[in-house]
mmCIF file of C-alpha atoms in Angstrom:
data_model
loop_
_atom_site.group_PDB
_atom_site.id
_atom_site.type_symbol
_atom_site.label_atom_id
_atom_site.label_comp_id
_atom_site.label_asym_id
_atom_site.label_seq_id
_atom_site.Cartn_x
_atom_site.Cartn_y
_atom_site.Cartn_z
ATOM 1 C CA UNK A 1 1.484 58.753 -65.381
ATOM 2 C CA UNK A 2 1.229 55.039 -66.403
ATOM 3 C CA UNK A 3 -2.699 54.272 -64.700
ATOM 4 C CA UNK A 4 -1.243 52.251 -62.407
ATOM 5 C CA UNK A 5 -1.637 51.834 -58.713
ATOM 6 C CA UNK A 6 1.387 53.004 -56.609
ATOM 7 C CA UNK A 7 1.764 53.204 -52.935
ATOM 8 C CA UNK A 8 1.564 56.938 -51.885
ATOM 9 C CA UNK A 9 2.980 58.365 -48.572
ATOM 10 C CA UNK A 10 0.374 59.321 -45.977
ATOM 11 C CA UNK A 11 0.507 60.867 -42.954
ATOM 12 C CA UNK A 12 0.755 58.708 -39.777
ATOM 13 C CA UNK A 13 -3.162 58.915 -37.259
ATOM 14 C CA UNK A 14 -2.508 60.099 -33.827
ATOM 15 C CA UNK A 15 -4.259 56.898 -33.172
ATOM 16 C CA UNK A 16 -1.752 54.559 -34.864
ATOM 17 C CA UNK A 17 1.117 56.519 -33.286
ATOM 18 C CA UNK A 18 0.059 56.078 -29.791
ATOM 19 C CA UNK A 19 -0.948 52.171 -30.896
ATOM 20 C CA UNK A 20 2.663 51.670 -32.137
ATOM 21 C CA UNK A 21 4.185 53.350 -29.680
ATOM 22 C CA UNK A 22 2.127 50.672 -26.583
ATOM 23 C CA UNK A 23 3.210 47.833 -28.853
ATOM 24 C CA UNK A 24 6.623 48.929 -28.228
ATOM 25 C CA UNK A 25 5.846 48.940 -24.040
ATOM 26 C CA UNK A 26 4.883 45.512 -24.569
ATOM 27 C CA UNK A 27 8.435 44.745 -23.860
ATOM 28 C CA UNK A 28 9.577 46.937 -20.853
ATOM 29 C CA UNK A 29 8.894 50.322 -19.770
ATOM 30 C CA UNK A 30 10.588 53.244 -21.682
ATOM 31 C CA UNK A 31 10.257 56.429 -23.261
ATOM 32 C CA UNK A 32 8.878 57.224 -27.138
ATOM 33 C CA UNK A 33 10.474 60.139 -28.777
ATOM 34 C CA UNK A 34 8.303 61.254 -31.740
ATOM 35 C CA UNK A 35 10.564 62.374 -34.624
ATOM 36 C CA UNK A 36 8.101 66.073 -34.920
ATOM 37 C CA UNK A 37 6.856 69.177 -33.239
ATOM 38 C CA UNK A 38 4.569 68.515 -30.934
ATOM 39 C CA UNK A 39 2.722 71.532 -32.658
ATOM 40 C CA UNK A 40 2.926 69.005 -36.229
ATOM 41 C CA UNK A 41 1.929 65.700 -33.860
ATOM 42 C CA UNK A 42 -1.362 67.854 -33.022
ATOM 43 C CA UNK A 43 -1.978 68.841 -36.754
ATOM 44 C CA UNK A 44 -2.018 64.820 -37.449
ATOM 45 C CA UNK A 45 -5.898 63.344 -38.077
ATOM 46 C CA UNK A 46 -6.862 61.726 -35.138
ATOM 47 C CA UNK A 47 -8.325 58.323 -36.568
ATOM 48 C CA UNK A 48 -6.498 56.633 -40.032
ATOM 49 C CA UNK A 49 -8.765 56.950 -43.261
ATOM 50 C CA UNK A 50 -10.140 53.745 -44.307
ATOM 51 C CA UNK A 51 -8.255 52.082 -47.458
ATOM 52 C CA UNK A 52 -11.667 52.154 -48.764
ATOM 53 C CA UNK A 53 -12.012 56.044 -48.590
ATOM 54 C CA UNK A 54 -8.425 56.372 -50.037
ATOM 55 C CA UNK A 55 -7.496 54.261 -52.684
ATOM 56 C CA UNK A 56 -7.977 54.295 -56.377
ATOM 57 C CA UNK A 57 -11.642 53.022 -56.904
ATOM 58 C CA UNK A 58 -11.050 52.316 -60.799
ATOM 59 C CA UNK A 59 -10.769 48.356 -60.728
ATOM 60 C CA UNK A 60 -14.361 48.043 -58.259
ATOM 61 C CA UNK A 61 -16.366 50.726 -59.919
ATOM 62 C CA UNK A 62 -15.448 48.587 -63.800
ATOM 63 C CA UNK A 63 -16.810 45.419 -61.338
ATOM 64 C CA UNK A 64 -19.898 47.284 -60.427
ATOM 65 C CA UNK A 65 -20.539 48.323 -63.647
ATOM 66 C CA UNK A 66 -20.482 45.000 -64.846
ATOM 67 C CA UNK A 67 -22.778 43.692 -62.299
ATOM 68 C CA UNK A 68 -25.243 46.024 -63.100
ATOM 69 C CA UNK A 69 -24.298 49.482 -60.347
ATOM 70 C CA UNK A 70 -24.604 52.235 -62.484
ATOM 71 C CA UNK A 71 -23.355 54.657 -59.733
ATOM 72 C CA UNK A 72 -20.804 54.465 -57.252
ATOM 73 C CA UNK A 73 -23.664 56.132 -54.813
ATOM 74 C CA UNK A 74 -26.144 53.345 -55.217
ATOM 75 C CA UNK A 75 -23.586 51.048 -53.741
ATOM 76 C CA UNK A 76 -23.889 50.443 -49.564
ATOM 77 C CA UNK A 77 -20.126 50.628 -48.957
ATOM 78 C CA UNK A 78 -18.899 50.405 -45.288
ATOM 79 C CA UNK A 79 -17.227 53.312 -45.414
ATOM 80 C CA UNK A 80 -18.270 55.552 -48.452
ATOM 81 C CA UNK A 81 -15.500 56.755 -50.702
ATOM 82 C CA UNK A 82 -15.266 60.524 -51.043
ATOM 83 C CA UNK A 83 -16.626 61.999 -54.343
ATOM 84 C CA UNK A 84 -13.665 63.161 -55.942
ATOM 85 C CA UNK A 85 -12.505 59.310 -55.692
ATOM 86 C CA UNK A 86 -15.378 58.060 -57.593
ATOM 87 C CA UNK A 87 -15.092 60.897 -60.329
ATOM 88 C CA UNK A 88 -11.607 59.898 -60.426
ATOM 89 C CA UNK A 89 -12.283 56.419 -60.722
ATOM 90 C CA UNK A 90 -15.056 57.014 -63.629
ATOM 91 C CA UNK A 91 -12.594 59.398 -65.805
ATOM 92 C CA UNK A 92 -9.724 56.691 -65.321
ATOM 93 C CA UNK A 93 -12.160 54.181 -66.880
ATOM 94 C CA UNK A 94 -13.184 56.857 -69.559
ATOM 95 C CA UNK A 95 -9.330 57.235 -70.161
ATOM 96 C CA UNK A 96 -8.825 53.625 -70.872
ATOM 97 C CA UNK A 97 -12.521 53.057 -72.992
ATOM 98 C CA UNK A 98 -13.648 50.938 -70.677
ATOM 99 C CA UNK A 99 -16.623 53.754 -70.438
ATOM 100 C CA UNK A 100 -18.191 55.746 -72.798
ATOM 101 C CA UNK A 101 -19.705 59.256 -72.552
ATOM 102 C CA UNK A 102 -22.460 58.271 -70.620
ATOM 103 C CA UNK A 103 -20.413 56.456 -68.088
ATOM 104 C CA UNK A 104 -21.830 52.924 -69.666
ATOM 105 C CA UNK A 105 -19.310 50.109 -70.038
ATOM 106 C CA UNK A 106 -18.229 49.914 -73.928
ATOM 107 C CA UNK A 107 -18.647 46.937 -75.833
ATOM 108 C CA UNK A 108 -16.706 45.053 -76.544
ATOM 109 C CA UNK A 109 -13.821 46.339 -74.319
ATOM 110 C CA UNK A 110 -15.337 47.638 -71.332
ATOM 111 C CA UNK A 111 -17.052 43.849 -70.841
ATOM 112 C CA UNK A 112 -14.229 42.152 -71.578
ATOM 113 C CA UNK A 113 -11.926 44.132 -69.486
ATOM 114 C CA UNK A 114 -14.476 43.354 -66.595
ATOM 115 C CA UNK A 115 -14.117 39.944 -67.254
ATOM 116 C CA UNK A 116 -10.467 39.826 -66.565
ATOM 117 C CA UNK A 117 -9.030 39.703 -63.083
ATOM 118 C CA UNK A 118 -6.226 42.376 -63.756
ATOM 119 C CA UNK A 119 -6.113 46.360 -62.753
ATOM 120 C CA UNK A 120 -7.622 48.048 -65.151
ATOM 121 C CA UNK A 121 -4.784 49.281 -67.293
ATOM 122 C CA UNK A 122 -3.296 46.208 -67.309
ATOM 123 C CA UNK A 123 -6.689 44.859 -68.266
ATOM 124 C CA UNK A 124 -6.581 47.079 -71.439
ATOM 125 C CA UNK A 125 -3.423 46.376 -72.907
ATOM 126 C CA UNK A 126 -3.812 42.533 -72.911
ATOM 127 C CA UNK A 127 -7.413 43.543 -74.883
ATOM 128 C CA UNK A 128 -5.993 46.184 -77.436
ATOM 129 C CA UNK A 129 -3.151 43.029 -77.574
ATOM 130 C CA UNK A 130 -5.540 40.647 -79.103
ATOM 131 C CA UNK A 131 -6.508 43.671 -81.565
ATOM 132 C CA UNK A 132 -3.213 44.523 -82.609
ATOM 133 C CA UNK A 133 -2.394 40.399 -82.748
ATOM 134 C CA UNK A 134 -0.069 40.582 -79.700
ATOM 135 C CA UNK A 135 -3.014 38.599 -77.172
ATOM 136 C CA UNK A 136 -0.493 35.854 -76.295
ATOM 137 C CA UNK A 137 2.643 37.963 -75.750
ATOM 138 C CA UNK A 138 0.195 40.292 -73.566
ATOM 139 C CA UNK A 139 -1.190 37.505 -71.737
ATOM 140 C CA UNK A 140 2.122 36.203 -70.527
ATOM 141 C CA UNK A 141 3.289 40.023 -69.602
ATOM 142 C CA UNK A 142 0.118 40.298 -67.417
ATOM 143 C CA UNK A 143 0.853 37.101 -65.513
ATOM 144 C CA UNK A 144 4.751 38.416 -64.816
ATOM 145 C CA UNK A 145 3.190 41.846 -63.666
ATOM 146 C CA UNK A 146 0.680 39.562 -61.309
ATOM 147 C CA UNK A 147 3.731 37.849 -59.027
ATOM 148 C CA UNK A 148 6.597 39.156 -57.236
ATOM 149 C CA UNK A 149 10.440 40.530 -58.889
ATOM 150 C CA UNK A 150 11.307 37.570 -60.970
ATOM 151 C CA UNK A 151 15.279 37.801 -59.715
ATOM 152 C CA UNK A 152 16.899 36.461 -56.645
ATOM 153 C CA UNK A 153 20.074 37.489 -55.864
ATOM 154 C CA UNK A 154 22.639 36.273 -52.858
ATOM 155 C CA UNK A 155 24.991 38.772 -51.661
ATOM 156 C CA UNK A 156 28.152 36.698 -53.519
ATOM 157 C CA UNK A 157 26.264 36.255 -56.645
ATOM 158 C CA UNK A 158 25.937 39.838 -57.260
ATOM 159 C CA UNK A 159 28.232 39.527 -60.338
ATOM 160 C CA UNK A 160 26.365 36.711 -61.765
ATOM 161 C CA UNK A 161 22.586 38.627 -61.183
ATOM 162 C CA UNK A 162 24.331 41.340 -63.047
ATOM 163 C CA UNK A 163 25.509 39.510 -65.960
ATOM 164 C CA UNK A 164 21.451 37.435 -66.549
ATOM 165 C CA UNK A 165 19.998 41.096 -66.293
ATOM 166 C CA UNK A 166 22.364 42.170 -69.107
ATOM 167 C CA UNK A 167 21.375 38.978 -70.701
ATOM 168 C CA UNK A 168 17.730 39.320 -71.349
ATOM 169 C CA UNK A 169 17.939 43.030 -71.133
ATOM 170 C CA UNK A 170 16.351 45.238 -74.198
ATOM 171 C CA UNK A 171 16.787 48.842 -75.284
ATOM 172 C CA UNK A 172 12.697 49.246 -75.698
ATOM 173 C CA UNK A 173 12.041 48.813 -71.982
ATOM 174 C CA UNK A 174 11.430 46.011 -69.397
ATOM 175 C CA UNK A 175 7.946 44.696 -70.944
ATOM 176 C CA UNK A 176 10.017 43.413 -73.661
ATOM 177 C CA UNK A 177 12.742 42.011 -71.182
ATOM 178 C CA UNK A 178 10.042 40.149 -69.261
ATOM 179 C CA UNK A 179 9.055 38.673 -72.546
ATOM 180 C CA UNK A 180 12.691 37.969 -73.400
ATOM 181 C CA UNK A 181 12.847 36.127 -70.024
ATOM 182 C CA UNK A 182 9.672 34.155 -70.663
ATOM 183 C CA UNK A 183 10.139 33.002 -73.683
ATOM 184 C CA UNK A 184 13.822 31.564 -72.720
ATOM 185 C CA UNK A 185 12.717 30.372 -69.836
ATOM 186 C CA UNK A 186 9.574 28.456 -72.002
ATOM 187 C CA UNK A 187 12.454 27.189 -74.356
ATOM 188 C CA UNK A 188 14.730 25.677 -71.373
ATOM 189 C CA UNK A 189 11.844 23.486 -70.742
ATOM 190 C CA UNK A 190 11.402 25.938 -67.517
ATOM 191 C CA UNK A 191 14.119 23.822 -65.735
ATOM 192 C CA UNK A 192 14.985 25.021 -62.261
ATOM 193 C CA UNK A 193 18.211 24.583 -62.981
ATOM 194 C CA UNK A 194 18.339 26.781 -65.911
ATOM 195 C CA UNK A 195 16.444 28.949 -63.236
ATOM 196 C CA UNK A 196 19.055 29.270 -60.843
ATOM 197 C CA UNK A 197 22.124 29.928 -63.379
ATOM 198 C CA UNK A 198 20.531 32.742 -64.443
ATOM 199 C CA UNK A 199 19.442 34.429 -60.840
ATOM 200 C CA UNK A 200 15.463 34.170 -61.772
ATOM 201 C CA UNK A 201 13.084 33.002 -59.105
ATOM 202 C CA UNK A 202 11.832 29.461 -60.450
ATOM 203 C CA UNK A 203 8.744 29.560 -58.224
ATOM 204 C CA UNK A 204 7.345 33.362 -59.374
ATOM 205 C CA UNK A 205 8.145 31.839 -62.845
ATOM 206 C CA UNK A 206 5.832 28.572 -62.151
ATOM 207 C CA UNK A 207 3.286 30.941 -60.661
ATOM 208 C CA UNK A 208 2.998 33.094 -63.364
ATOM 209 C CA UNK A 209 2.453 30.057 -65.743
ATOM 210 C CA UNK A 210 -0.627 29.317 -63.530
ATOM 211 C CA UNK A 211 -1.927 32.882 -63.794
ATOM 212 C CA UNK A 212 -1.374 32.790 -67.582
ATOM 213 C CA UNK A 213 -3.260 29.410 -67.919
ATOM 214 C CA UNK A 214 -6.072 30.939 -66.209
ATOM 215 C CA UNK A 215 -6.231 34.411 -68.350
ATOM 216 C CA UNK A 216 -5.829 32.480 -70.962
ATOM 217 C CA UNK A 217 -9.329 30.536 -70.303
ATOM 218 C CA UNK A 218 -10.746 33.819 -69.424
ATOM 219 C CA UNK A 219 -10.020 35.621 -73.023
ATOM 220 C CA UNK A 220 -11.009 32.634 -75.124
ATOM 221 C CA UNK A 221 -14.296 32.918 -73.106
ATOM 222 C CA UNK A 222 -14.764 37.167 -73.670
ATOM 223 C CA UNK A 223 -13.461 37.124 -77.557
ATOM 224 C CA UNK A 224 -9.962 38.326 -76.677
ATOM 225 C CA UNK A 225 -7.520 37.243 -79.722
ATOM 226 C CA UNK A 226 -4.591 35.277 -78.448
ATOM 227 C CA UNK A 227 -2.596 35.528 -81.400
ATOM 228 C CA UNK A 228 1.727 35.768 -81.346
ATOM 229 C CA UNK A 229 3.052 38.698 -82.739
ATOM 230 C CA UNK A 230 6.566 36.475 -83.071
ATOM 231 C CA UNK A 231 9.797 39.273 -82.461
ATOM 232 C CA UNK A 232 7.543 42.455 -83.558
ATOM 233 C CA UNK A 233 8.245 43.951 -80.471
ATOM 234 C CA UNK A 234 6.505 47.559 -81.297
ATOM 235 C CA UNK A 235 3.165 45.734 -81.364
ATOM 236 C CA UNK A 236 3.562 44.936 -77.333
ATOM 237 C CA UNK A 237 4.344 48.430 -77.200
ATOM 238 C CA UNK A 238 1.357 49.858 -78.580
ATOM 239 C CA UNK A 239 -1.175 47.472 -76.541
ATOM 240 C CA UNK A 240 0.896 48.635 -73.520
ATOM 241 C CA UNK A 241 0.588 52.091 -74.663
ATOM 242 C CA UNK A 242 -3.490 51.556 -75.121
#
């Protein structure tokens, strides 16, 4: 896997069936046909699981580290994660040497990683990028990972999204096509204009330049290099790969 967070496919409370299906009465009376057994529709949990009990814990426990929470048990949660969470959380960390054997936060990575307001992995590569001299290229990847798909597309412009994919696109992967898209985008004098011939969403771009300002500031203040690796494109790669 990459260490990043995905949505994952749960199964549906009894509770938030019934809720959806009275939001639905709301309108006039009818009938709701449930799309199972009722034999499965009784096998369903009866109350939702808390986000807090069910998603990856990686990016809070590196926060309570930082602040000083040496256990994920010490902390008063509303609803306590379950165990295997929190060991999950702890051997991500490990994974990504944000922890050492002791389940401490490394030095100088784990505290700078804390520092920044990314996920975790994302966190790691933009360190191990001002290692391996790549901090600025990094940087700017992090803050195009941080907003929404940088294309628009209209239904008859299909040909011309197409042809600005193909444009900026590179054989090693999309990190380097974001950069590609950056760094043209930087040289156009980030013109809307330029923007719109080339299907890219001018106000995700002027977002991410915000987000980038403000990483920026926070790795100057934690130690993190913010050198340019100019076109070596296999150093991004290996800080991505960290």
């Amino acid at each position: 896997g990459t260490g990043l967070e995905a949505p994952q496919l749960v199964a549906v409370s009894r509770a938030a069936a019934a809720s959806r299906a009275a939001l639905a009465g709301h309108l006039r009376a009818g009938h709701c046909f449930r799309l199972c057994t009722q034999d499965a529709f009784q096998e369903l949990p009866q109350q939702t699981v808390p986000e807090m009990a069910r998603r990856d814990l990686a990016g809070a426990l590196l926060q309570l580290k930082a602040l000083g929470v040496d256990s994920l048990a010490e902390f008063d949660f509303p609803a306590p994660p379950p165990p295997q969470l929190a060991a999950k959380a702890v051997e991500a960390l490990h994974v990504l040497s944000a922890l050492d054997s002791q389940a401490s936060l490394t030095s100088p990575v784990g505290f700078a990683m804390a520092e920044l307001p990314l996920p975790p992995p994302i966190a790691r590569a933009v360190v191990a990028g001002g290692a391996a001299g790549c901090g600025a290229e990094m940087v700017a990847l992090a803050a195009l990972l941080s907003v929404a798909s940088l294309w628009v597309g209209a239904s008859d412009r299909r040909r011309a999204l197409q042809d600005a994919k193909l444009k900026f696109a590179a054989a090693e992967g999309d990190l380097v096509t974001y950069l590609n898209i950056w760094r043209a985008w930087c040289e156009a004098g980030r013109d809307r204009r330029w923007s719109h011939r080339h299907c890219l969403n001018h106000r995700n771009l002027l977002r991410a330049a915000d987000i980038r300002e403000q990483l920026e500031y926070r790795c100057r203040a934690v130690g993190v290099q913010l050198e340019s690796c100019g076109d070596d494109t296999d150093a991004v790669r290996r800080a991505a790969a960290a």
